[in-house]
Backbone as numpy.savetxt, mean C-alpha at the origin, in Angstrom:
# Nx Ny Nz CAx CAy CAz Cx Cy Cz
-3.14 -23.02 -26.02 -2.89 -21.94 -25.10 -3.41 -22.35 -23.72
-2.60 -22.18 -22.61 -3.28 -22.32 -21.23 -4.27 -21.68 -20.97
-4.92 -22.20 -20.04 -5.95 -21.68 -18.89 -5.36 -20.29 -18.23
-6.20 -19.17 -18.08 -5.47 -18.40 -17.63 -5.21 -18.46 -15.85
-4.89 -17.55 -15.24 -4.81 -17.61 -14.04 -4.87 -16.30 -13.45
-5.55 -15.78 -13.82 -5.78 -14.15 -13.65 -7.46 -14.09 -12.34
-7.12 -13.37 -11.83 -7.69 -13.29 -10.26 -8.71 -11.50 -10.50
-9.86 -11.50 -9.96 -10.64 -10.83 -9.18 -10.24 -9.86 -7.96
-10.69 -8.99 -7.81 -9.85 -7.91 -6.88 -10.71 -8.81 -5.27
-11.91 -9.70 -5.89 -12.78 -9.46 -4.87 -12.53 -10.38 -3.64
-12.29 -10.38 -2.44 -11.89 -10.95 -1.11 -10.32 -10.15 -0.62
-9.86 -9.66 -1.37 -8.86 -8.82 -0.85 -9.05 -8.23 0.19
-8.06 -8.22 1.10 -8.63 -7.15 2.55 -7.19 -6.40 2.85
-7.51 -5.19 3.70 -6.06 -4.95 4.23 -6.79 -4.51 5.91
-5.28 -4.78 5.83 -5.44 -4.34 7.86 -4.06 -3.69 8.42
-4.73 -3.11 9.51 -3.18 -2.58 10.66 -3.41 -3.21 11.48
-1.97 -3.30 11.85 -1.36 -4.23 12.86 -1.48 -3.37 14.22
-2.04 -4.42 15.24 -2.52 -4.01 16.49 -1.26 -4.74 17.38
-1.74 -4.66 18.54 -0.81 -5.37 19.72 -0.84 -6.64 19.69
0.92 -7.24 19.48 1.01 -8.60 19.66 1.40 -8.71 17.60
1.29 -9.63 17.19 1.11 -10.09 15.69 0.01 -10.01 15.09
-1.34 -9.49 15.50 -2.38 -9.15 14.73 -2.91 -8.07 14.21
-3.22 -8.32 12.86 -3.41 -7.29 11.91 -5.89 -7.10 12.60
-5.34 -5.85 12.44 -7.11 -5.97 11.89 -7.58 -5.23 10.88
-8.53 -6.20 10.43 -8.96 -5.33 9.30 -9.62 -4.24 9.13
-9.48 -3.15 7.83 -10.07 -2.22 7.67 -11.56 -2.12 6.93
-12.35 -1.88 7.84 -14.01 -2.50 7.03 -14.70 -1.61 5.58
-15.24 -2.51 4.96 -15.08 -2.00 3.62 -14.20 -1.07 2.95
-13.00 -2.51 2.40 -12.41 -1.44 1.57 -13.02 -1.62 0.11
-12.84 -0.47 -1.26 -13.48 -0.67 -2.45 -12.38 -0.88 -3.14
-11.61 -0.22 -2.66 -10.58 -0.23 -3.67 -8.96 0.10 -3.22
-7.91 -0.87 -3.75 -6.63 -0.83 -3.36 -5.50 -0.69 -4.62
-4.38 0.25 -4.37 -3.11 0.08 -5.02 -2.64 -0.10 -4.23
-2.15 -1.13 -4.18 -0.69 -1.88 -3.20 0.38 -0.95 -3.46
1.46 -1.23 -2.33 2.30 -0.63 -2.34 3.12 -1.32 -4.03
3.90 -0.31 -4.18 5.26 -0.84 -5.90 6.57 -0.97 -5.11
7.17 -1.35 -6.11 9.02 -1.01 -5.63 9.57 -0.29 -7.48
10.22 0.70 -6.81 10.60 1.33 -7.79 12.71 1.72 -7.36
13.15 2.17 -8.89 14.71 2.18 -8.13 14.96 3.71 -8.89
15.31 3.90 -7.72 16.44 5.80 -8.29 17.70 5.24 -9.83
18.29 6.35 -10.01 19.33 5.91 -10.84 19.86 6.93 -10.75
21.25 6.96 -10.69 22.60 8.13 -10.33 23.08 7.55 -11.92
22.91 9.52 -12.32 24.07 10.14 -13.25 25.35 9.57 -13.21
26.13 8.51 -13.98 27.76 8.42 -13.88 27.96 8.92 -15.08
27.78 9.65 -16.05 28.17 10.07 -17.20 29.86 10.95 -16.85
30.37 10.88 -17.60 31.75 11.33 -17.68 32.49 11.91 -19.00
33.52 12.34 -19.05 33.77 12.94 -20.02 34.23 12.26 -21.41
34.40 11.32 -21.06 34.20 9.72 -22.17 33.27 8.99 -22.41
32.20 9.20 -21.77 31.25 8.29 -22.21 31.14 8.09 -23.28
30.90 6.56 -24.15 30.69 6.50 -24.75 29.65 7.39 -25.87
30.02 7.58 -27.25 29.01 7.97 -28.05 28.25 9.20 -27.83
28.13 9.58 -26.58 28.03 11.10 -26.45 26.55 10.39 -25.19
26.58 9.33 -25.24 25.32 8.75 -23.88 25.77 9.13 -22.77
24.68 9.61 -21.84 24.55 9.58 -20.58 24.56 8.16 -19.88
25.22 7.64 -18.84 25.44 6.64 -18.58 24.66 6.72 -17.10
24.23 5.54 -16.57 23.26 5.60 -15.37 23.90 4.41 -14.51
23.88 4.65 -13.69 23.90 3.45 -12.23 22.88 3.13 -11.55
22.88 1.86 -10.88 21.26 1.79 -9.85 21.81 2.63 -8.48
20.39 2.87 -8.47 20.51 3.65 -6.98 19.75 3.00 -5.91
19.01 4.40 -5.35 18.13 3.38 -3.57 16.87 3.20 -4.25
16.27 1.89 -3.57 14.87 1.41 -4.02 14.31 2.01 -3.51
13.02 2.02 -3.72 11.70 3.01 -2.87 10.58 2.77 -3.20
9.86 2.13 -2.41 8.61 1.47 -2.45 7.65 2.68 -2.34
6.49 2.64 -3.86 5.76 3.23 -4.02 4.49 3.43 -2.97
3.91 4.59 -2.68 2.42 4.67 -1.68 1.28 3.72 -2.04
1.34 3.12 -1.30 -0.12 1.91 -0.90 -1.17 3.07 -0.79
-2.31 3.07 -1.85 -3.47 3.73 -1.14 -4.86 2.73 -1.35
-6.04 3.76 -1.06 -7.14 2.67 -0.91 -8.38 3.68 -0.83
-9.58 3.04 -0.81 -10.70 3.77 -0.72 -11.67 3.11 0.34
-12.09 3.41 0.96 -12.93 2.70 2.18 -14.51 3.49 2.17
-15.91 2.78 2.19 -16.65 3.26 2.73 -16.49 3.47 3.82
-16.69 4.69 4.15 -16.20 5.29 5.92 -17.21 5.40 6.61
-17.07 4.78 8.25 -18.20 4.70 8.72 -17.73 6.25 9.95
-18.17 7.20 10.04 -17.57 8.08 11.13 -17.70 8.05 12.52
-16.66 7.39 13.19 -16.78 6.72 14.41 -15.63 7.14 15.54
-15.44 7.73 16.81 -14.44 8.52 17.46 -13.39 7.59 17.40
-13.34 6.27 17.52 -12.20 5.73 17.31 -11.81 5.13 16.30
-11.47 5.64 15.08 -11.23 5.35 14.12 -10.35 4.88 13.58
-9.82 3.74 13.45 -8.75 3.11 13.52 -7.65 3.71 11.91
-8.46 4.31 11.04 -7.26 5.00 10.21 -7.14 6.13 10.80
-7.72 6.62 11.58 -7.53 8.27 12.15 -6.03 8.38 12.98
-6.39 7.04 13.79 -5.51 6.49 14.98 -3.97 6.10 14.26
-4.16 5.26 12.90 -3.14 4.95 12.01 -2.24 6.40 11.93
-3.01 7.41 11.27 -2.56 8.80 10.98 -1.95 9.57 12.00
-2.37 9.41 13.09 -1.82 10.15 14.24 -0.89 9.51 14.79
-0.39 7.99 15.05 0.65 7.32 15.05 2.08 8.10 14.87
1.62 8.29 13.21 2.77 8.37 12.53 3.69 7.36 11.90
3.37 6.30 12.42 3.72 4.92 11.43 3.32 4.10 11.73
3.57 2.58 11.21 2.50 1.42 11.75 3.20 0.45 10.91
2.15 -1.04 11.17 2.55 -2.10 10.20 0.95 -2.33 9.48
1.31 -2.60 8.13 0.15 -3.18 7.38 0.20 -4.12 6.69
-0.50 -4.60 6.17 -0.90 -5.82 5.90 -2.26 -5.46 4.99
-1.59 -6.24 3.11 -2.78 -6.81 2.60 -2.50 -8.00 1.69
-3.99 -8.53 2.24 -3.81 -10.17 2.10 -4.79 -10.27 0.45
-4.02 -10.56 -0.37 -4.38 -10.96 -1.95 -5.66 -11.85 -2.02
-6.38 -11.34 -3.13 -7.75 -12.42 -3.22 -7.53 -14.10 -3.19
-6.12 -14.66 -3.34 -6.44 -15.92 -3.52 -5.96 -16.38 -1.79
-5.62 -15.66 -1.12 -5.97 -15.90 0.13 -4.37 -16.41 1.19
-3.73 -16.59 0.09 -2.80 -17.37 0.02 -1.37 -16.41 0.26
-1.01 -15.18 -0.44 -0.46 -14.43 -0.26 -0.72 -13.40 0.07
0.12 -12.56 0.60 -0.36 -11.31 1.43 0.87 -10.48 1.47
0.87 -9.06 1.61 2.49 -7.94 1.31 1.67 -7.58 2.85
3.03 -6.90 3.21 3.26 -6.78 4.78 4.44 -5.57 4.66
4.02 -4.07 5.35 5.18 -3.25 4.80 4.44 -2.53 6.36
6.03 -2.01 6.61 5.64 -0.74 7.82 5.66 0.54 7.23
4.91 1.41 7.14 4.62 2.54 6.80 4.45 4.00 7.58
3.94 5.06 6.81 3.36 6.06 7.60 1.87 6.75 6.41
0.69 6.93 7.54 -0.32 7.32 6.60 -0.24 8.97 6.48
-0.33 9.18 5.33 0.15 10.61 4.77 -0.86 11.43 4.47
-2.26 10.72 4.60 -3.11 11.40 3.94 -4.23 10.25 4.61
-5.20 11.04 4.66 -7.44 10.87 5.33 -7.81 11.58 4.60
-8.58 11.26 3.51 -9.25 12.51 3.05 -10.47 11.87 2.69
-11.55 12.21 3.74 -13.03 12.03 3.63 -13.86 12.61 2.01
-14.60 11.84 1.38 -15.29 12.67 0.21 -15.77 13.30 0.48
-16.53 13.32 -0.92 -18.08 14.44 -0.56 -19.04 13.82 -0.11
-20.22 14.77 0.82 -21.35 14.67 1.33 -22.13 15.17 0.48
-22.91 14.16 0.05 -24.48 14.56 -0.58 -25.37 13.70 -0.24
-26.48 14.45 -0.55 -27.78 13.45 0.31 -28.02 12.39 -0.30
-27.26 11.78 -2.02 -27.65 10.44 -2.37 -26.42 9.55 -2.18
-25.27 10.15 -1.89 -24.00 9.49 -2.17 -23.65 8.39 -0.63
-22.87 7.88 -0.85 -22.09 7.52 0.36 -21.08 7.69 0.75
-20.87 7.84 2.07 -19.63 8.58 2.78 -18.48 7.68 2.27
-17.05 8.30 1.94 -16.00 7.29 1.44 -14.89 8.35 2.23
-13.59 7.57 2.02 -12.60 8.25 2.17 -11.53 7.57 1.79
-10.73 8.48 1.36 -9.46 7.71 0.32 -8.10 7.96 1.49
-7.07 6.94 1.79 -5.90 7.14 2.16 -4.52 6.63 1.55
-3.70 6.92 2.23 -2.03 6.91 1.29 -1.42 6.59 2.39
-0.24 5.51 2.30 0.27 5.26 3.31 1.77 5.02 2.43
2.69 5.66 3.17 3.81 5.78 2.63 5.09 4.50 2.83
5.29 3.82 2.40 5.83 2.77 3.18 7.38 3.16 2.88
7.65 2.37 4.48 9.25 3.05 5.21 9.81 1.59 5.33
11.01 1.37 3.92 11.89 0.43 4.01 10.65 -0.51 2.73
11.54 -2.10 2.90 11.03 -2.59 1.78 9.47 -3.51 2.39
8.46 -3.71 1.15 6.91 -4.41 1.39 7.98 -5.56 0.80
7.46 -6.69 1.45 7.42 -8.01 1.22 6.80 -8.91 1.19
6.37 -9.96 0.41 5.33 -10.66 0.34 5.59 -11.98 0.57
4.23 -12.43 1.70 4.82 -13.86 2.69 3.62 -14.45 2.06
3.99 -16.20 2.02 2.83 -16.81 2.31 2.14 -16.21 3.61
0.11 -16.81 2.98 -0.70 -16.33 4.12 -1.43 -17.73 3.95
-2.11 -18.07 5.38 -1.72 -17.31 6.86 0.10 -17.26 6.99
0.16 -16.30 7.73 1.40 -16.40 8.26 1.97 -17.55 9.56
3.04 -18.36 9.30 2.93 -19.32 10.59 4.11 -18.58 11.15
């Protein structure tokens, strides 16, 4: 049996894209679901269908919400705040082996700061909806 080749979440980063081609990163993130690709399917069933089956066609793709968890530091310029008020953007996250990275333009749909308690730490979870298809480039990008 081979060696496996199974990877660690840990060095993963994501970032938004600023002015010019650079991404920056978002500081401490804990945790990421990358964006998915998923496909609709249209009803063609008819009055013959076979066997009494419902028959299906492909439909439009639609790339699932990228979200994430960040220790949040609360700061006036907050670069996911700024993401959110946009209304769309480009992002970028670059895979632990350093090497690949998905790159999707989106819109963030959701900030939602945790809870405050006096032992916990401040976090906040976001969702970013991505508009059109994520694609994944070699990284660095030349």
């Amino acid at each position: 049996m081979p060696v496996t080749n199974a990877q660690i979440g840990l060095n993963a980063r994501f970032g938004i894209k600023g002015s010019g081609s650079t991404y920056t990163p978002v500081a401490e993130v804990s945790r990421i679901t990358p964006a998915g690709w998923s496909r609709n399917t249209v009803d063609a069933t008819h009055l013959e269908s076979p066997d009494g089956f419902a028959e299906f066609i492909a439909g439009l793709k639609t790339a699932t919400d990228c979200t994430f968890d960040v220790n949040w530091i609360p700061v006036v310029s907050d670069p996911l705040l700024a993401a959110f008020e946009a209304g769309k953007g480009d992002f970028e996250l670059i895979f632990p082996s350093g090497s690949v990275a998905m790159q999707f333009t989106g819109i963030v749909t959701a900030f939602a700061p945790g809870e405050i308690s006096p032992e916990g730490k401040l976090t906040a979870s976001v969702t970013i909806k991505p508009s059109g298809k994520p694609v994944l480039v070699a990284y660095p990008v030349t």
